[in-house]
Coordinates of C-alpha atoms in Angstrom, one line a residue:
M19 CA -16.6 -30.5 43.9
D20 CA -13.4 -33.4 43.3
I21 CA -9.5 -32.3 43.0
N22 CA -10.4 -33.5 39.0
T23 CA -13.4 -31.4 38.8
I24 CA -11.2 -28.0 40.1
V25 CA -7.9 -28.7 37.5
L26 CA -10.5 -29.4 35.2
V27 CA -12.4 -26.1 35.7
I28 CA -8.8 -24.0 35.5
I29 CA -7.4 -25.6 32.7
L30 CA -10.6 -24.7 30.5
A31 CA -10.3 -21.4 32.2
V32 CA -6.8 -21.1 31.2
L33 CA -7.8 -22.2 27.7
I34 CA -10.8 -20.1 27.2
Y35 CA -8.5 -17.1 27.8
A36 CA -5.3 -18.1 26.2
M37 CA -7.9 -18.1 23.0
I38 CA -9.8 -14.7 23.3
N39 CA -6.1 -13.1 24.3
N40 CA -4.9 -14.9 20.8
S41 CA -7.9 -13.4 19.0
Q42 CA -7.4 -10.2 20.5
E43 CA -3.9 -10.3 19.0
K44 CA -4.9 -11.2 15.7
R45 CA -7.2 -8.0 15.3
L46 CA -5.0 -5.6 16.4
S47 CA -2.7 -7.2 14.0
A48 CA -5.2 -7.2 11.4
K49 CA -5.8 -3.6 12.4
K50 CA -2.0 -2.3 12.4
Q51 CA -2.4 -4.0 9.1
K52 CA -5.2 -2.1 7.7
E53 CA -4.5 1.3 8.3
Q54 CA -1.0 0.9 6.9
I55 CA -2.1 -0.4 3.9
A56 CA -4.9 2.6 4.3
A57 CA -1.9 4.9 4.7
E58 CA 0.6 3.7 1.6
K59 CA -2.8 4.0 -0.6
E60 CA -3.1 7.5 0.4
N61 CA 1.1 8.0 -0.1
I62 CA 0.4 6.6 -3.4
S63 CA -3.2 8.3 -4.6
N64 CA -1.5 11.9 -3.3
E65 CA 1.5 11.1 -5.5
E66 CA 1.7 13.8 -8.7
I67 CA 1.8 11.5 -12.0
A68 CA 1.4 13.0 -14.9
T69 CA 0.5 11.8 -18.2
Y70 CA 3.2 11.0 -21.2
G71 CA 1.0 13.9 -22.9
Q72 CA 1.3 16.1 -19.8
V73 CA 5.3 15.6 -19.4
Q74 CA 5.3 16.3 -23.1
E75 CA 3.4 19.4 -23.1
R76 CA 5.2 20.7 -19.9
K77 CA 9.3 20.2 -21.7
K78 CA 8.1 21.5 -24.7
Q79 CA 6.9 24.3 -22.5
L80 CA 9.8 24.9 -20.5
L81 CA 12.5 24.1 -23.3
S82 CA 11.0 27.2 -25.4
L83 CA 11.4 29.4 -22.4
I84 CA 14.6 27.9 -22.3
D85 CA 15.3 28.9 -25.6
S86 CA 13.8 32.5 -25.3
N87 CA 14.8 33.8 -22.0
L88 CA 18.8 32.3 -22.1
S89 CA 19.9 32.0 -25.6
E90 CA 22.9 34.6 -24.7
H91 CA 23.9 31.7 -22.6
P92 CA 24.3 28.5 -24.7
D93 CA 26.2 26.6 -22.5
E94 CA 23.8 26.9 -19.3
S95 CA 21.2 26.6 -21.8
K96 CA 21.8 23.3 -23.1
Q97 CA 22.4 22.2 -19.5
L98 CA 19.4 23.4 -18.6
K99 CA 17.3 21.4 -21.6
E100 CA 19.7 18.2 -20.2
I101 CA 18.1 18.3 -16.7
I102 CA 15.0 19.0 -18.7
E103 CA 15.1 15.8 -20.7
D104 CA 16.2 13.3 -17.6
W105 CA 13.1 15.2 -16.0
A106 CA 10.7 14.4 -18.2
E107 CA 12.1 10.1 -18.6
L108 CA 11.9 10.0 -14.8
K109 CA 8.3 10.9 -15.1
I110 CA 6.9 9.0 -17.8
E111 CA 8.8 6.4 -16.5
A112 CA 6.6 6.7 -13.6
F113 CA 3.8 7.0 -15.4
Q114 CA 4.5 3.7 -17.2
N115 CA 5.8 1.7 -13.7
R116 CA 2.8 2.8 -11.6
R117 CA 0.5 2.1 -15.2
S118 CA 1.8 -1.8 -15.0
W119 CA 2.6 -2.3 -11.2
V120 CA -1.2 -1.6 -11.4
R121 CA -2.2 -4.0 -13.7
A122 CA -0.4 -6.5 -12.1
T123 CA -1.2 -9.4 -10.6
P124 CA 0.1 -10.2 -7.1
S125 CA 2.4 -13.4 -7.3
K126 CA 3.4 -15.1 -4.0

């Protein structure tokens, strides 16, 4: 073997090593990204998202409970009712945002 052949073999070996190493890094990066997306989807699926009807029903139950048990405390009763109204609005907004997010087309 002459020197040119040895240099050519070394260069080819380095190129092959670089390509293999690069593909392994890309594969690991893709695997990590896939795991992150799967974890995010799992978190989203575990969220307690109530529909509009469920929120309204729960709100109605809580307001009637306040009326029956806290009628002698009008100020506290009013505050609790406001908190429940705010909670219901947030739950409905979260439900609507999730639905619009699912239906939205991805933009780049």
